[in-house]
Amino acid sequence: MAQQAKQPQSREALLKSYNKRLKDDVKSILDNFMEIVKLGLVEDESQVSRMTQVEEIHFQMQVRSANMVRAAESLMKLVADVKQYLILNDFPSVNEAITQNSQIFKVKSQEADQKLMTLRDDMASDLYELEEEFYSSVYKEK
Amino acid sequence: MADIRLEVPAENSVLEVLYDGSELHQQPPSMSEHLTQLARKIDFATDGEEIKEEKKEEEEEEEKQPFQQPHWPLEEVRNKIRQALTEVSVLHDLLAVVKPKPPQYMVLDPVQADPPEPKAYIQFLSLKKSLQAAGTILLNGAERLRTSQAEMGRPGRVVGQDFHIELLRLRQNWRLKKVGSTILGDLSYRSAGSMYRHSGIFEVSKADDGPGGPGILSIGSGGASPVAPQLGPRAIQSSLRVTVPTELTGSAYIFVCIKKDEEDICSAQLTSSDFVSGETHWQQKLEKAQNVLFCKELFSQLAREAVKLTPSIPHLVVGNQITATIFPGIHLLVGLCHSDGKNGQKGGSGVLVPGNSGTGGVVVGGNNHGSTTNMAPTSVMAGASMAGAPGVGLGGLGPSKYKHEHDLEHSLHQLLHRVYHHSFQHPLPHPVYAYMGMSKRRRAAGPEGMDKTQLVNMMKEQTLLEQIIRQVQHNFLRLRTMYVIDQLAAEFKDPLIVSHWNAFNSPTRSCVKINIATQGYDSVLRTKLVIHISERSLKCICRDGKIMTMSFEPQELRNLILCQISQHNMAALQCLARYTGWTVLSSEQNVGTGAIEPLGNASTVMLASPSGNKVIGVHSGPHQRVSVMVSSSPRPDFYPSTVVSGQRWENLGASWQEVRHDRMEGRNFLNKMELLMAALTA
């Protein structure tokens, strides 16, 4: 019972973490974009030297854009994870698949049984005549 | 005199009176609220100026206080001069620090002119460049995403190559669960009722494109991007990879064969070519691995039972083969053949089937309860394929002489499946207070007051090995019976022996009907007998209703059929005599005279012609050829003598003369006898 109670909890936590990842990634994309736009503002005076400032902006923009790409890929990873989670934990559909499979195999086995029975009957009747013929012939020597 | 205190009334003002009479009091004001309330009461318009003036005066007084008490008149001057001195001293110190050459701590630089105007366009340019770089990174990232998406959703793509679709298919067919960051699957039959301790776990991961290829990493590695573009689509290659434990790789099967005593146990003859290579589809790979697991479980179960059972001749378990004696000199050999595809083959063994390598029964697939119906092996086929008689060496047949009994292997599989089935399927209805899996009879054991022996007998179940041994015994006995009958049929042209195998059989019971008839005289007489073949014995039901039980020795069956042939000849001759008008003078099934038969007794028949002047005597035994004698009356060589003087005595039969019927015309015995009768009648 404890384990059963534990499982939904962890599932809840997992789903929450997926939600959080989604929000974090989207927020990260948005924030980084806003920051890049803000960096586009030309400032007159500052304490640091201009070259330093230029380099800093350049570097910051690169990092932020890379962050956006990373967040986007993280979203794709999230999609993959959610898909995987759904595939592995979607028990109703699995049960349905199992039922369907067993149905198919039952039908197949019945068909095969029926065919084999028919074949057996045919063969038995043919065999009877063949045996009759064979044992009456002279060709039964080895 | 008492003190009078002035206090604010303790009660606050009432805010609201509720219906029950209680009063809600207003909370006492805080300090600031109190101040505000007081401040509201002041009228600033009337007394403001006076207060301001008073305040100004107070401030002036406070400011003037330090200046009102100078110590002496030149104090201010002195203070200024002291301040100047301090500054000059500082300047002097500074110059002293700056002066030494080379400058040690401080240098003096000329003051620059006005700073140049900041050039804004440089900043713009740099910003533009930075934005461009950021844009490129974003575009590259977007391109990667787009490529990976296009890769997944491309219409020309082979269906099922997508990892998730394949995973879904895998999930629909196999048990999967996620442990940590890896996906583990379960191959074992535990959910179907198996108790085997092997875990049978396999791992599912994303297929790599090989070393140097674009990086699709294993799902298990965690931080890899799952959307990395997959360049260079390959031919049909699954994007899913399963890793089965090394002990379950390859292919395996249970080798079952029957061998004679004198033949050596041969080494493996695994000729199967369906080894799993590394590139097989996961479904096949998993099925193979599951088969390996199943075979291992089956074999371990059999080995356990073989060790536990204590028959008169103990079973032998060596390595991965089990030898059990089914008949004296005949052994059943069960081996586990497992090839992992790398180290070649191991295990298993192959030996000869004594006496016949004929086709086994065609196994008709059972229904859900696993019952088997064995088609009766055809006598035709068996007769044609009976290459080796008992005792005839089969050494020249090469590897094919190791006859693997597919039907017995299948039976073994079915037996284990049945064990699985019984472990989960409990008969219903089932009372709530009883243990699961208890049979109805056992539940009733208490109320019915069964004793220990009954309980023990009830609990006794046949093990897999015992069951398969029974099946093998039956199989072997069936084939041997078939062989004996066919041998006799080939040996005796007259009368014909026709056998018909029944198609309705069970793994341990089968039945054959034998007709003995003379060609061309079928309607005269047919001798019919039915032989039931069970595990260790044969039961023959003869035409006259006699039931004979025989052991597994083939000679007994052979003798029985020989007796039947002899009796058939005699009975058929009597019937023929009836048709032709001859009279049966005597018929004796068991004659006491003549040469002694090794087995059974000879029988005789005497027939008289319609006119009574000719008599035919026929003598036949199971192991002797048929002899025919003729006697006639009146005897042609009757001469009256002194002792026998009457002419009437010539009517006594003459001495018997043997007919060499093998030189007579006619297709068979009855035909010859018919011709003989005709000749004698004429």
Coordinates of C-alpha atoms in Angstrom, one line a residue, chain B residues 272-610:
Chain B
S272 CA 20.5 -24.5 -37.5
S273 CA 21.3 -21.5 -39.5
D274 CA 19.0 -19.0 -37.8
F275 CA 21.6 -17.4 -35.6
V276 CA 20.9 -13.9 -34.6
S277 CA 23.3 -11.5 -36.1
G278 CA 23.8 -8.1 -34.7
E279 CA 21.7 -6.3 -37.2
T280 CA 18.4 -8.2 -36.8
H281 CA 15.3 -6.4 -36.0
W282 CA 14.6 -6.0 -32.4
Q283 CA 11.4 -8.1 -32.5
Q284 CA 13.3 -11.1 -33.8
K285 CA 16.1 -10.5 -31.4
L286 CA 13.8 -10.4 -28.5
E287 CA 11.9 -13.4 -29.6
K288 CA 15.1 -15.4 -29.9
A289 CA 16.3 -14.2 -26.5
Q290 CA 13.0 -15.2 -25.0
N291 CA 13.2 -18.6 -26.7
V292 CA 16.7 -19.0 -25.2
L293 CA 15.3 -18.1 -21.8
F294 CA 12.5 -20.6 -22.3
C295 CA 14.8 -23.4 -23.3
K296 CA 17.0 -22.7 -20.4
E297 CA 14.2 -22.8 -18.0
L298 CA 12.8 -26.0 -19.6
F299 CA 16.2 -27.7 -19.4
S300 CA 16.9 -26.6 -15.8
Q301 CA 13.5 -27.9 -14.8
L302 CA 14.1 -31.2 -16.6
A303 CA 17.6 -31.5 -15.0
R304 CA 16.2 -30.8 -11.6
E305 CA 13.6 -33.5 -12.0
A306 CA 16.1 -35.9 -13.4
V307 CA 18.2 -35.6 -10.4
K308 CA 15.2 -35.8 -8.0
L309 CA 13.6 -38.8 -9.6
T310 CA 14.8 -42.2 -8.6
P311 CA 13.9 -44.8 -11.2
S312 CA 15.4 -48.2 -11.3
I313 CA 17.9 -47.1 -13.9
P314 CA 18.9 -43.6 -12.7
H315 CA 18.8 -40.7 -15.1
L316 CA 22.1 -39.2 -16.1
V317 CA 22.7 -35.5 -16.1
V318 CA 26.0 -34.5 -17.6
G319 CA 26.7 -31.0 -18.6
N320 CA 23.8 -29.8 -20.6
Q321 CA 22.4 -33.1 -21.5
I322 CA 20.1 -35.5 -19.8
T323 CA 20.0 -39.2 -20.5
A324 CA 17.0 -41.3 -19.4
T325 CA 16.4 -44.9 -20.1
I326 CA 13.1 -45.6 -21.7
F327 CA 13.4 -49.2 -22.7
P328 CA 16.3 -51.6 -22.0
G329 CA 19.1 -50.4 -24.3
I330 CA 17.1 -47.5 -25.6
H331 CA 17.8 -44.0 -24.2
L332 CA 16.2 -40.7 -24.4
L333 CA 18.6 -37.9 -24.8
V334 CA 17.6 -34.3 -24.1
G335 CA 20.2 -31.6 -24.6
L336 CA 20.2 -27.9 -24.5
C337 CA 21.8 -26.5 -27.7
H338 CA 22.7 -22.9 -27.4
S339 CA 24.7 -20.9 -29.8
D340 CA 25.6 -17.3 -29.1
G341 CA 26.6 -16.8 -32.7
K342 CA 30.2 -16.0 -31.8
N343 CA 31.7 -19.0 -30.2
G344 CA 30.1 -21.4 -32.6
Q345 CA 28.0 -24.1 -30.9
K346 CA 28.0 -25.6 -27.6
G347 CA 26.0 -28.2 -25.8
G348 CA 23.6 -30.6 -27.2
S349 CA 24.2 -34.0 -28.7
G350 CA 23.0 -36.0 -31.5
V351 CA 22.6 -39.7 -31.7
L352 CA 20.8 -42.3 -33.7
V353 CA 17.3 -43.4 -33.6
P354 CA 17.5 -47.1 -33.4
G355 CA 15.6 -49.0 -36.0
N356 CA 14.1 -46.2 -37.9
S357 CA 14.6 -42.7 -38.8
G358 CA 11.1 -42.4 -40.1
T359 CA 9.0 -39.4 -39.9
G360 CA 7.5 -38.7 -36.6
G361 CA 4.0 -37.7 -36.0
V362 CA 2.8 -34.4 -37.4
V363 CA 1.9 -32.4 -34.5
V364 CA -1.4 -30.6 -34.8
G365 CA -1.4 -27.4 -32.9
G366 CA -3.4 -27.8 -29.7
N367 CA -6.0 -25.5 -28.4
N368 CA -5.5 -23.2 -25.5
H369 CA -5.2 -26.0 -23.1
G370 CA -2.3 -27.3 -24.9
S371 CA -3.6 -30.6 -25.9
T372 CA -1.8 -32.3 -28.6
T373 CA -3.2 -34.4 -31.3
N374 CA -0.6 -36.5 -33.1
M375 CA -1.4 -37.4 -36.6
A376 CA -0.7 -41.0 -37.0
P377 CA 2.5 -41.4 -38.8
T378 CA 1.8 -42.8 -42.2
S379 CA 2.9 -46.3 -42.8
V380 CA 3.7 -45.4 -46.3
M381 CA 6.1 -42.7 -45.2
A382 CA 7.6 -44.8 -42.5
G383 CA 8.0 -47.7 -44.8
A384 CA 9.7 -45.6 -47.4
S385 CA 12.0 -44.0 -45.0
M386 CA 12.9 -46.9 -42.9
A387 CA 16.5 -47.0 -43.8
G388 CA 17.8 -48.8 -40.9
A389 CA 16.6 -52.0 -39.4
P390 CA 17.4 -52.7 -35.8
G391 CA 21.0 -53.7 -35.7
V392 CA 21.8 -52.2 -39.1
G393 CA 24.4 -49.6 -38.8
L394 CA 23.6 -46.1 -40.0
G395 CA 27.1 -44.9 -39.9
G396 CA 27.1 -43.9 -43.5
L397 CA 24.3 -41.5 -43.3
G398 CA 26.4 -38.6 -42.2
P399 CA 25.2 -35.8 -40.0
S400 CA 21.6 -36.4 -40.9
K401 CA 21.6 -39.5 -38.9
Y402 CA 21.3 -37.4 -35.7
K403 CA 17.6 -37.3 -35.8
H404 CA 16.2 -34.5 -33.9
E405 CA 12.6 -35.3 -32.8
H406 CA 10.8 -32.1 -33.5
D407 CA 7.5 -33.3 -32.3
L408 CA 9.0 -34.3 -28.9
E409 CA 10.6 -30.9 -28.6
H410 CA 7.3 -29.4 -29.3
S411 CA 5.7 -31.6 -26.7
L412 CA 8.2 -30.5 -24.1
H413 CA 7.4 -26.9 -24.9
Q414 CA 3.7 -27.6 -24.5
L415 CA 4.3 -29.3 -21.2
L416 CA 6.0 -26.3 -19.8
H417 CA 3.4 -24.0 -21.2
R418 CA 0.8 -26.2 -19.4
V419 CA 2.7 -25.8 -16.2
Y420 CA 2.6 -22.0 -16.7
H421 CA -1.1 -22.2 -17.4
H422 CA -1.9 -24.2 -14.3
S423 CA 0.1 -21.9 -12.1
F424 CA -2.3 -19.0 -12.9
Q425 CA -5.5 -20.6 -13.8
H426 CA -7.4 -21.7 -10.8
P427 CA -10.6 -23.5 -11.1
L428 CA -13.7 -21.5 -10.3
P429 CA -15.8 -21.1 -8.3
H430 CA -13.5 -20.7 -5.4
P431 CA -14.5 -20.1 -1.8
V432 CA -13.0 -17.0 -0.2
Y433 CA -11.6 -18.7 2.8
A434 CA -9.5 -21.2 0.8
Y435 CA -6.0 -20.8 -0.4
M436 CA -5.5 -19.9 -4.0
G437 CA -4.6 -22.7 -6.3
M438 CA -6.0 -25.5 -4.2
S439 CA -8.0 -28.0 -6.1
K440 CA -11.6 -28.8 -5.4
R441 CA -10.7 -32.3 -4.2
R442 CA -8.2 -31.0 -1.8
R443 CA -10.6 -28.5 -0.3
A444 CA -13.0 -31.3 0.2
A445 CA -10.3 -33.5 1.8
G446 CA -11.0 -32.2 5.3
P447 CA -14.7 -32.6 5.4
E448 CA -14.4 -36.0 3.7
G449 CA -11.8 -37.1 6.2
M450 CA -9.2 -38.4 3.8
D451 CA -6.3 -40.2 5.2
K452 CA -2.6 -39.5 4.6
T453 CA -2.2 -42.0 1.8
Q454 CA -5.1 -40.5 -0.1
L455 CA -3.7 -37.1 0.3
V456 CA -0.3 -38.1 -0.8
N457 CA -1.7 -39.8 -3.8
M458 CA -3.7 -36.8 -4.6
M459 CA -0.7 -34.5 -4.4
K460 CA 1.3 -36.8 -6.6
E461 CA 1.8 -35.1 -9.9
Q462 CA 3.7 -36.3 -12.8
T463 CA 6.8 -34.3 -13.5
L464 CA 7.7 -33.0 -16.9
L465 CA 10.4 -35.6 -17.3
E466 CA 8.0 -38.4 -16.5
Q467 CA 5.5 -37.1 -18.9
I468 CA 8.0 -36.7 -21.7
I469 CA 9.4 -40.1 -21.0
R470 CA 5.9 -41.6 -21.4
Q471 CA 5.5 -39.7 -24.6
V472 CA 8.8 -40.9 -25.9
Q473 CA 8.1 -44.4 -25.0
H474 CA 4.9 -44.3 -26.8
N475 CA 6.5 -42.6 -29.8
F476 CA 9.2 -45.2 -29.9
L477 CA 6.8 -48.1 -29.5
R478 CA 4.5 -46.7 -32.2
L479 CA 7.4 -46.4 -34.6
R480 CA 8.6 -49.9 -33.8
T481 CA 5.1 -51.4 -34.2
M482 CA 4.8 -49.6 -37.5
Y483 CA 8.1 -51.1 -38.6
V484 CA 7.2 -54.6 -37.6
I485 CA 3.9 -54.5 -39.4
D486 CA 5.6 -53.1 -42.5
Q487 CA 8.3 -55.7 -42.4
L488 CA 5.7 -58.4 -42.3
A489 CA 3.7 -56.8 -45.0
A490 CA 6.8 -56.8 -47.2
E491 CA 7.7 -60.3 -46.3
F492 CA 4.3 -61.9 -46.9
K493 CA 2.8 -61.4 -50.3
D494 CA 0.1 -63.9 -49.5
P495 CA -2.1 -63.0 -47.7
L496 CA -1.9 -59.3 -47.8
I497 CA -1.4 -57.4 -44.6
V498 CA -3.0 -54.0 -44.8
S499 CA -2.6 -51.6 -41.9
H500 CA -4.6 -48.4 -41.3
W501 CA -3.4 -46.0 -38.7
N502 CA -6.0 -44.1 -36.8
A503 CA -5.9 -40.3 -37.1
F504 CA -7.4 -39.7 -33.7
N505 CA -4.6 -40.1 -31.2
S506 CA -3.2 -38.7 -28.1
P507 CA 0.4 -38.2 -27.2
T508 CA 0.4 -41.5 -25.3
R509 CA -2.2 -43.6 -27.2
S510 CA -2.6 -44.6 -30.7
C511 CA -4.3 -47.3 -32.6
V512 CA -3.8 -49.3 -35.7
K513 CA -6.2 -51.6 -37.5
I514 CA -4.8 -54.5 -39.4
N515 CA -6.7 -56.3 -42.1
I516 CA -5.4 -59.6 -43.4
A517 CA -7.0 -60.6 -46.7
T518 CA -6.1 -62.7 -49.7
Q519 CA -6.0 -60.8 -52.9
G520 CA -8.9 -61.5 -55.1
Y521 CA -10.7 -63.3 -52.3
D522 CA -11.4 -60.2 -50.1
S523 CA -15.1 -61.0 -49.9
V524 CA -14.4 -64.6 -48.8
L525 CA -12.7 -63.6 -45.6
R526 CA -11.0 -60.7 -43.9
T527 CA -9.2 -61.2 -40.7
K528 CA -9.3 -58.0 -38.7
L529 CA -7.4 -57.0 -35.6
V530 CA -6.9 -53.8 -33.8
I531 CA -3.8 -52.9 -31.9
H532 CA -3.8 -50.2 -29.2
I533 CA -0.4 -48.8 -28.5
S534 CA 0.3 -47.3 -25.2
E535 CA 3.5 -46.4 -23.5
R536 CA 5.0 -49.7 -22.6
S537 CA 2.6 -52.3 -23.9
L538 CA 0.4 -53.2 -26.8
K539 CA -3.1 -54.4 -26.6
C540 CA -4.4 -56.5 -29.5
I541 CA -8.1 -57.1 -30.0
C542 CA -8.5 -60.0 -32.3
R543 CA -11.3 -60.9 -34.7
D544 CA -12.8 -63.4 -32.3
G545 CA -12.9 -60.9 -29.5
K546 CA -9.8 -62.2 -27.7
I547 CA -7.7 -59.5 -26.1
M548 CA -4.0 -60.0 -25.9
T549 CA -1.6 -57.7 -24.1
M550 CA 1.9 -57.7 -25.2
S551 CA 5.0 -56.1 -23.9
F552 CA 7.2 -53.7 -25.9
E553 CA 9.3 -56.6 -27.4
P554 CA 8.7 -56.6 -31.2
Q555 CA 9.0 -60.4 -31.4
E556 CA 5.7 -60.8 -29.6
L557 CA 3.8 -58.7 -32.1
R558 CA 5.5 -60.5 -34.9
N559 CA 4.5 -63.9 -33.6
L560 CA 1.0 -62.8 -33.1
I561 CA 0.6 -61.6 -36.6
L562 CA 2.2 -64.8 -37.9
C563 CA -0.4 -66.8 -36.0
Q564 CA -3.1 -64.6 -37.4
I565 CA -1.8 -65.2 -40.9
S566 CA -1.9 -69.0 -40.4
Q567 CA -5.4 -68.9 -39.0
H568 CA -6.5 -66.7 -41.7
N569 CA -5.4 -69.2 -44.4
M570 CA -7.2 -72.0 -42.7
A571 CA -10.4 -70.0 -42.2
A572 CA -10.3 -68.6 -45.7
L573 CA -9.9 -72.1 -47.1
Q574 CA -13.0 -73.3 -45.2
C575 CA -15.0 -70.4 -46.5
L576 CA -13.9 -71.1 -50.1
A577 CA -14.8 -74.8 -49.6
R578 CA -18.3 -73.7 -48.7
Y579 CA -18.6 -71.7 -51.9
T580 CA -17.3 -74.5 -54.1
G581 CA -19.4 -77.2 -52.6
W582 CA -16.7 -79.1 -50.8
T583 CA -17.4 -80.4 -47.4
V584 CA -15.3 -79.6 -44.4
L585 CA -14.5 -83.0 -42.9
S586 CA -12.5 -81.7 -40.0
S587 CA -10.9 -78.5 -38.8
E588 CA -8.5 -78.4 -36.0
Q589 CA -6.9 -75.2 -34.8
N590 CA -4.3 -76.8 -32.5
V591 CA -3.0 -80.0 -33.8
G592 CA -0.9 -82.0 -31.5
T593 CA 0.8 -84.0 -34.1
G594 CA 3.5 -83.2 -36.6
A595 CA 6.6 -81.1 -36.1
I596 CA 6.7 -78.9 -33.0
E597 CA 6.1 -75.3 -33.7
P598 CA 8.5 -72.9 -32.0
L599 CA 5.5 -70.8 -31.0
G600 CA 1.8 -71.6 -31.2
N601 CA 0.3 -74.6 -32.8
A602 CA -0.3 -75.7 -36.3
S603 CA -3.8 -76.2 -37.6
T604 CA -5.3 -78.5 -40.1
V605 CA -8.3 -78.7 -42.3
M606 CA -9.7 -81.6 -44.3
L607 CA -12.0 -81.1 -47.2
A608 CA -14.0 -83.6 -49.2
S609 CA -15.1 -83.1 -52.7
P610 CA -18.9 -83.0 -53.5

